[in-house]
Short mmCIF file of C-alpha atoms in Angstrom, two decimals:
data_model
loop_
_atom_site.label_atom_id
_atom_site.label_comp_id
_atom_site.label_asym_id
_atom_site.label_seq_id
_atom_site.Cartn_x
_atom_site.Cartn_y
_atom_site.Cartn_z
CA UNK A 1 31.73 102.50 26.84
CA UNK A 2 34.22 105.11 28.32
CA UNK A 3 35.81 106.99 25.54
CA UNK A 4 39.68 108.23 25.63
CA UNK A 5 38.78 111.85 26.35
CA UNK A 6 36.40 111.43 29.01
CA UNK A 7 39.24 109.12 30.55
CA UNK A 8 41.52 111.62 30.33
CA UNK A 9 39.29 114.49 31.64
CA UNK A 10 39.10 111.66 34.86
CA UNK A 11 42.61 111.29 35.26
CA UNK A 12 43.07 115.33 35.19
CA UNK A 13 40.75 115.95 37.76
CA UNK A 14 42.17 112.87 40.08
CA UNK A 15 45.84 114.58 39.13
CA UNK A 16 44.14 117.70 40.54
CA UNK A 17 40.87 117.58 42.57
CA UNK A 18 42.15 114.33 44.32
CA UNK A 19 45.13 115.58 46.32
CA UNK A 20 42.85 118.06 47.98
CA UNK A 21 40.23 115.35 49.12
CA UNK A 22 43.56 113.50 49.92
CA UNK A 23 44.59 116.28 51.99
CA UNK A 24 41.15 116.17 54.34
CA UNK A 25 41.52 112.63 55.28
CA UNK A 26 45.61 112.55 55.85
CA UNK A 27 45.55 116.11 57.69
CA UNK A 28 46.33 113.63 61.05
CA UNK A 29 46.25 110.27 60.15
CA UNK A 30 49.44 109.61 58.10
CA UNK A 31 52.86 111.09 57.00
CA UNK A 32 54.33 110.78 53.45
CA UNK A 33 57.61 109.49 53.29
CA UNK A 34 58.82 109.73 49.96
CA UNK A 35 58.21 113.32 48.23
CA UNK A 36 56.56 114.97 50.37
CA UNK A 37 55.21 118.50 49.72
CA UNK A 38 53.13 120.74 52.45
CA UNK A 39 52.21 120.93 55.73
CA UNK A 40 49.56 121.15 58.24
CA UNK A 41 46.25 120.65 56.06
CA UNK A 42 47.97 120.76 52.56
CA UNK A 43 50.06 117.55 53.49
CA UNK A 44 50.51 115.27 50.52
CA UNK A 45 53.80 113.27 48.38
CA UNK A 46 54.54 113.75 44.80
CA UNK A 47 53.40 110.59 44.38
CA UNK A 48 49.73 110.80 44.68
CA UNK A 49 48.45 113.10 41.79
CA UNK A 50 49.61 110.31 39.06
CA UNK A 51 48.07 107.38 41.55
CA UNK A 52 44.96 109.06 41.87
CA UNK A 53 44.80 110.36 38.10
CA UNK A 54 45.06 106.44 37.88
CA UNK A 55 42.58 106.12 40.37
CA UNK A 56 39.95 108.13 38.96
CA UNK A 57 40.07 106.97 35.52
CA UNK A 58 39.83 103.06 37.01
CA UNK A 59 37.27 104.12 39.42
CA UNK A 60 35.11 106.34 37.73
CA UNK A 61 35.70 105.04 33.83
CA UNK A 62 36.68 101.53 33.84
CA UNK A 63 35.29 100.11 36.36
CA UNK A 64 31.93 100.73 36.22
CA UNK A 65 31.98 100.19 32.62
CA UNK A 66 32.74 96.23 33.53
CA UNK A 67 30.45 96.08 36.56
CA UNK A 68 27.78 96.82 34.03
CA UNK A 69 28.71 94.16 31.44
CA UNK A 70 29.17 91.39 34.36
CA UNK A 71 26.48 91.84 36.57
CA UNK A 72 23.79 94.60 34.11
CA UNK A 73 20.71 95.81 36.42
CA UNK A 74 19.95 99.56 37.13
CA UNK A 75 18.18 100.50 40.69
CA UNK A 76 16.21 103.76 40.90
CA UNK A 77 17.52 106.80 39.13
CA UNK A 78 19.50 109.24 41.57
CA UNK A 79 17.63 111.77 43.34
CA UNK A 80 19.47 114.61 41.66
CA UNK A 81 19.13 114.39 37.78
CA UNK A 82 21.19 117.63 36.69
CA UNK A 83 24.77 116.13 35.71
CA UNK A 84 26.41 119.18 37.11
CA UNK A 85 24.13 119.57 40.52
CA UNK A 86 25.06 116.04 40.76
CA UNK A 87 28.68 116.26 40.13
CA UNK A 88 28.74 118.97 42.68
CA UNK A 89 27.00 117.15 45.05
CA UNK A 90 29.23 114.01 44.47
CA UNK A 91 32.30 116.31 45.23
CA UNK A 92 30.88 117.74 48.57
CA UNK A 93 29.79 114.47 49.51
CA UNK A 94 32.92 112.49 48.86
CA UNK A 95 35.12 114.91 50.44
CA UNK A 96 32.53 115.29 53.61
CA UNK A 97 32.93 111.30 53.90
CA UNK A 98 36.07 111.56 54.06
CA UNK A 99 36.74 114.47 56.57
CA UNK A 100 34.35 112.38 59.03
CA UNK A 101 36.53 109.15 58.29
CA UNK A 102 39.27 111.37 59.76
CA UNK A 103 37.07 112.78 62.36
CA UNK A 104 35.87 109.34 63.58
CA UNK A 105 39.12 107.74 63.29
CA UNK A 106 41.00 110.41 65.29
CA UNK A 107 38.21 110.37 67.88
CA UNK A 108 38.31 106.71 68.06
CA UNK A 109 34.37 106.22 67.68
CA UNK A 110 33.95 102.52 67.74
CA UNK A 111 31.24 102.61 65.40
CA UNK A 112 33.20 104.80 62.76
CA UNK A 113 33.21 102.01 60.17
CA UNK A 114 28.95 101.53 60.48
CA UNK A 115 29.06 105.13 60.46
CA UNK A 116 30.93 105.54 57.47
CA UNK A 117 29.16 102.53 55.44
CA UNK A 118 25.79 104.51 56.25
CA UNK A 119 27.31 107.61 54.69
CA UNK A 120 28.32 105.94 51.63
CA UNK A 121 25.32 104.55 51.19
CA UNK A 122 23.45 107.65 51.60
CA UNK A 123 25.57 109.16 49.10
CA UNK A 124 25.15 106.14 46.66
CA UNK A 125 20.79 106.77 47.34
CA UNK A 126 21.09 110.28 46.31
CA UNK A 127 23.97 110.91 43.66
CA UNK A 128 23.83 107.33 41.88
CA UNK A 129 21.44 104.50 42.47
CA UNK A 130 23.16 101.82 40.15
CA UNK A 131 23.57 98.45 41.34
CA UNK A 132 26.75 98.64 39.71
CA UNK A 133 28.49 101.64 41.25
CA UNK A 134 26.89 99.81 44.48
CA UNK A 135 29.00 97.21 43.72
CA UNK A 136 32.67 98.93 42.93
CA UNK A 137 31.91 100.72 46.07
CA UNK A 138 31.94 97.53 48.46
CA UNK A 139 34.58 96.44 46.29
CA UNK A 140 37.00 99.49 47.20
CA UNK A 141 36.23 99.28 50.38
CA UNK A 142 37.90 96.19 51.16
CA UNK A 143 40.32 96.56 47.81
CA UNK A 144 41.44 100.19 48.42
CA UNK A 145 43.06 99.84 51.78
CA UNK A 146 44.55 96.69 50.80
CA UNK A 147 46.09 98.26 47.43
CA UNK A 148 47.82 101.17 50.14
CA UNK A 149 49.80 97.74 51.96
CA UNK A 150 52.68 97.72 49.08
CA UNK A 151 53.37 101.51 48.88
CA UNK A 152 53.72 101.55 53.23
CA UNK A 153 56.07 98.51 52.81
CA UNK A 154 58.07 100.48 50.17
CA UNK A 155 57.65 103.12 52.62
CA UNK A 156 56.18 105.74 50.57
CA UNK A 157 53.72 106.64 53.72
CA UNK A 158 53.07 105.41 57.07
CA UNK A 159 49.20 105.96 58.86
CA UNK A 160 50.52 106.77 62.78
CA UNK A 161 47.53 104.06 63.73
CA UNK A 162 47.51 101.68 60.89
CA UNK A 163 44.45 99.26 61.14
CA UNK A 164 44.90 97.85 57.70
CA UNK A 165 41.15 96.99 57.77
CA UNK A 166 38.58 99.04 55.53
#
Protein backbone atom coordinates (compact mmCIF):
# COMPACT_ATOMS: atom_id res chain seq x y z
CA UNK A 1 0.00 0.00 0.00
CA UNK A 2 0.69 3.84 -0.04
CA UNK A 3 2.74 4.74 2.91
CA UNK A 4 2.30 8.23 4.94
CA UNK A 5 5.41 9.80 3.44
CA UNK A 6 4.94 9.05 -0.04
CA UNK A 7 1.33 10.58 0.61
CA UNK A 8 2.66 13.44 1.83
CA UNK A 9 5.42 13.92 -0.82
CA UNK A 10 1.87 13.74 -3.23
CA UNK A 11 0.08 16.26 -1.48
CA UNK A 12 3.35 18.69 -1.61
CA UNK A 13 3.75 18.48 -5.09
CA UNK A 14 -0.26 18.92 -5.80
CA UNK A 15 0.16 22.06 -3.11
CA UNK A 16 2.89 23.10 -5.57
CA UNK A 17 3.24 21.57 -9.09
CA UNK A 18 -0.66 21.58 -9.40
CA UNK A 19 -1.50 25.28 -9.44
CA UNK A 20 0.82 25.68 -12.37
CA UNK A 21 -0.92 22.86 -14.51
CA UNK A 22 -4.04 24.65 -13.03
CA UNK A 23 -2.87 27.79 -14.41
CA UNK A 24 -2.58 26.29 -18.28
CA UNK A 25 -6.07 25.11 -18.44
CA UNK A 26 -7.89 28.29 -16.52
CA UNK A 27 -5.57 30.94 -18.44
CA UNK A 28 -9.25 31.69 -20.43
CA UNK A 29 -11.71 29.47 -19.38
CA UNK A 30 -12.67 30.52 -15.80
CA UNK A 31 -12.29 33.28 -13.10
CA UNK A 32 -11.73 32.60 -9.34
CA UNK A 33 -13.99 34.23 -7.18
CA UNK A 34 -12.97 33.74 -3.81
CA UNK A 35 -9.05 34.41 -3.17
CA UNK A 36 -7.86 35.04 -6.03
CA UNK A 37 -4.13 35.63 -6.67
CA UNK A 38 -2.50 36.52 -10.33
CA UNK A 39 -3.26 37.42 -13.54
CA UNK A 40 -3.04 36.74 -17.12
CA UNK A 41 -1.38 33.11 -17.22
CA UNK A 42 -0.59 32.84 -13.41
CA UNK A 43 -4.43 33.08 -12.60
CA UNK A 44 -5.38 30.88 -9.68
CA UNK A 45 -7.49 31.26 -5.83
CA UNK A 46 -5.99 30.45 -2.57
CA UNK A 47 -8.06 27.78 -2.53
CA UNK A 48 -6.62 25.37 -4.92
CA UNK A 49 -3.09 24.36 -3.59
CA UNK A 50 -4.83 22.51 -0.40
CA UNK A 51 -7.68 20.97 -2.98
CA UNK A 52 -5.22 19.74 -5.22
CA UNK A 53 -2.62 18.63 -2.41
CA UNK A 54 -5.94 16.65 -1.64
CA UNK A 55 -6.23 15.80 -5.06
CA UNK A 56 -3.00 14.32 -5.66
CA UNK A 57 -2.70 12.27 -2.68
CA UNK A 58 -6.49 10.70 -3.60
CA UNK A 59 -5.55 10.48 -7.14
CA UNK A 60 -2.22 9.33 -7.27
CA UNK A 61 -2.04 7.33 -3.64
CA UNK A 62 -5.37 6.20 -2.68
CA UNK A 63 -7.02 5.58 -5.37
CA UNK A 64 -5.17 3.40 -7.27
CA UNK A 65 -4.27 1.55 -4.27
CA UNK A 66 -8.24 0.42 -4.14
CA UNK A 67 -8.67 0.04 -7.89
CA UNK A 68 -6.07 -2.63 -7.47
CA UNK A 69 -7.67 -4.51 -4.55
CA UNK A 70 -11.30 -4.34 -6.34
CA UNK A 71 -10.76 -5.07 -9.73
CA UNK A 72 -6.48 -6.65 -9.60
CA UNK A 73 -5.18 -7.22 -13.39
CA UNK A 74 -2.01 -5.48 -14.81
CA UNK A 75 -1.92 -4.68 -18.81
CA UNK A 76 1.49 -4.29 -20.48
CA UNK A 77 4.25 -2.53 -18.63
CA UNK A 78 4.62 1.27 -19.72
CA UNK A 79 6.77 2.03 -22.52
CA UNK A 80 9.12 4.11 -20.41
CA UNK A 81 10.55 2.02 -17.44
CA UNK A 82 12.94 4.73 -15.73
CA UNK A 83 10.70 6.09 -12.70
CA UNK A 84 12.12 9.51 -13.21
CA UNK A 85 12.00 9.59 -17.34
CA UNK A 86 8.57 8.52 -16.60
CA UNK A 87 7.64 10.96 -14.02
CA UNK A 88 8.93 13.58 -16.35
CA UNK A 89 7.13 12.41 -19.06
CA UNK A 90 3.87 12.11 -16.96
CA UNK A 91 4.37 15.88 -16.06
CA UNK A 92 4.82 17.11 -19.73
CA UNK A 93 2.11 15.01 -20.76
CA UNK A 94 -0.48 15.95 -18.21
CA UNK A 95 0.12 19.52 -18.48
CA UNK A 96 0.20 19.26 -22.58
CA UNK A 97 -3.43 17.58 -22.15
CA UNK A 98 -4.45 20.07 -20.49
CA UNK A 99 -3.21 23.20 -22.45
CA UNK A 100 -5.02 21.47 -25.59
CA UNK A 101 -8.28 21.02 -23.38
CA UNK A 102 -8.01 24.82 -23.23
CA UNK A 103 -6.98 25.14 -26.75
CA UNK A 104 -9.91 23.00 -28.06
CA UNK A 105 -12.37 24.38 -25.76
CA UNK A 106 -11.58 28.04 -26.58
CA UNK A 107 -11.57 27.15 -30.29
CA UNK A 108 -14.76 25.38 -29.98
CA UNK A 109 -13.55 22.10 -31.89
CA UNK A 110 -16.53 19.88 -31.78
CA UNK A 111 -14.53 16.92 -31.46
CA UNK A 112 -12.41 18.31 -28.44
CA UNK A 113 -13.77 15.70 -26.03
CA UNK A 114 -12.70 12.50 -28.69
CA UNK A 115 -9.69 14.46 -29.01
CA UNK A 116 -8.90 14.70 -25.56
CA UNK A 117 -10.00 10.93 -24.60
CA UNK A 118 -7.37 9.89 -27.43
CA UNK A 119 -4.73 11.93 -25.63
CA UNK A 120 -5.34 10.41 -22.39
CA UNK A 121 -5.22 7.31 -23.61
CA UNK A 122 -2.06 7.77 -25.37
CA UNK A 123 -0.62 8.99 -22.29
CA UNK A 124 -2.07 6.01 -20.23
CA UNK A 125 -0.16 3.48 -23.37
CA UNK A 126 3.08 5.09 -22.74
CA UNK A 127 3.54 6.31 -19.01
CA UNK A 128 1.26 3.54 -17.26
CA UNK A 129 -0.45 0.58 -18.81
CA UNK A 130 -2.47 -0.62 -15.65
CA UNK A 131 -5.92 -1.56 -16.00
CA UNK A 132 -6.33 0.11 -12.86
CA UNK A 133 -5.05 3.63 -13.42
CA UNK A 134 -7.23 2.96 -16.76
CA UNK A 135 -9.93 2.78 -14.64
CA UNK A 136 -9.55 5.99 -12.07
CA UNK A 137 -8.96 7.78 -15.25
CA UNK A 138 -12.58 7.19 -16.81
CA UNK A 139 -13.65 7.56 -13.41
CA UNK A 140 -12.34 11.33 -13.08
CA UNK A 141 -13.45 12.07 -16.07
CA UNK A 142 -16.98 12.01 -15.39
CA UNK A 143 -16.30 12.46 -11.32
CA UNK A 144 -13.89 15.45 -11.57
CA UNK A 145 -16.08 17.94 -13.31
CA UNK A 146 -18.92 16.92 -11.31
CA UNK A 147 -16.89 17.36 -7.87
CA UNK A 148 -16.12 21.35 -9.38
CA UNK A 149 -20.46 21.80 -9.32
CA UNK A 150 -20.45 22.59 -5.33
CA UNK A 151 -17.44 24.99 -5.19
CA UNK A 152 -19.20 27.20 -8.50
CA UNK A 153 -22.50 27.12 -6.48
CA UNK A 154 -20.57 28.42 -3.39
CA UNK A 155 -19.12 30.60 -5.92
CA UNK A 156 -15.57 30.01 -5.39
CA UNK A 157 -15.11 30.10 -9.46
CA UNK A 158 -17.18 30.48 -12.41
CA UNK A 159 -15.95 28.76 -16.16
CA UNK A 160 -17.26 31.90 -18.65
CA UNK A 161 -18.80 28.73 -20.85
CA UNK A 162 -19.70 26.20 -18.31
CA UNK A 163 -20.69 22.82 -20.01
CA UNK A 164 -20.73 20.87 -16.81
CA UNK A 165 -20.07 17.73 -18.95
CA UNK A 166 -16.52 15.95 -18.84
Amino acid sequence: GMKPPALGKLAATGAVLGPACDAIHNQSLLQYDVLPIGDGIAKTSLLIPPLLALTYALLGGVFPAIARRVAPGAAAAPLIDDQKLRTIAAVVATCSVIKLSAILIAAETPNALATLAAAALLQWIVLDGTYASLRIGVVVAVAGPLAEIPFMQLGCWHYYSPDYFP
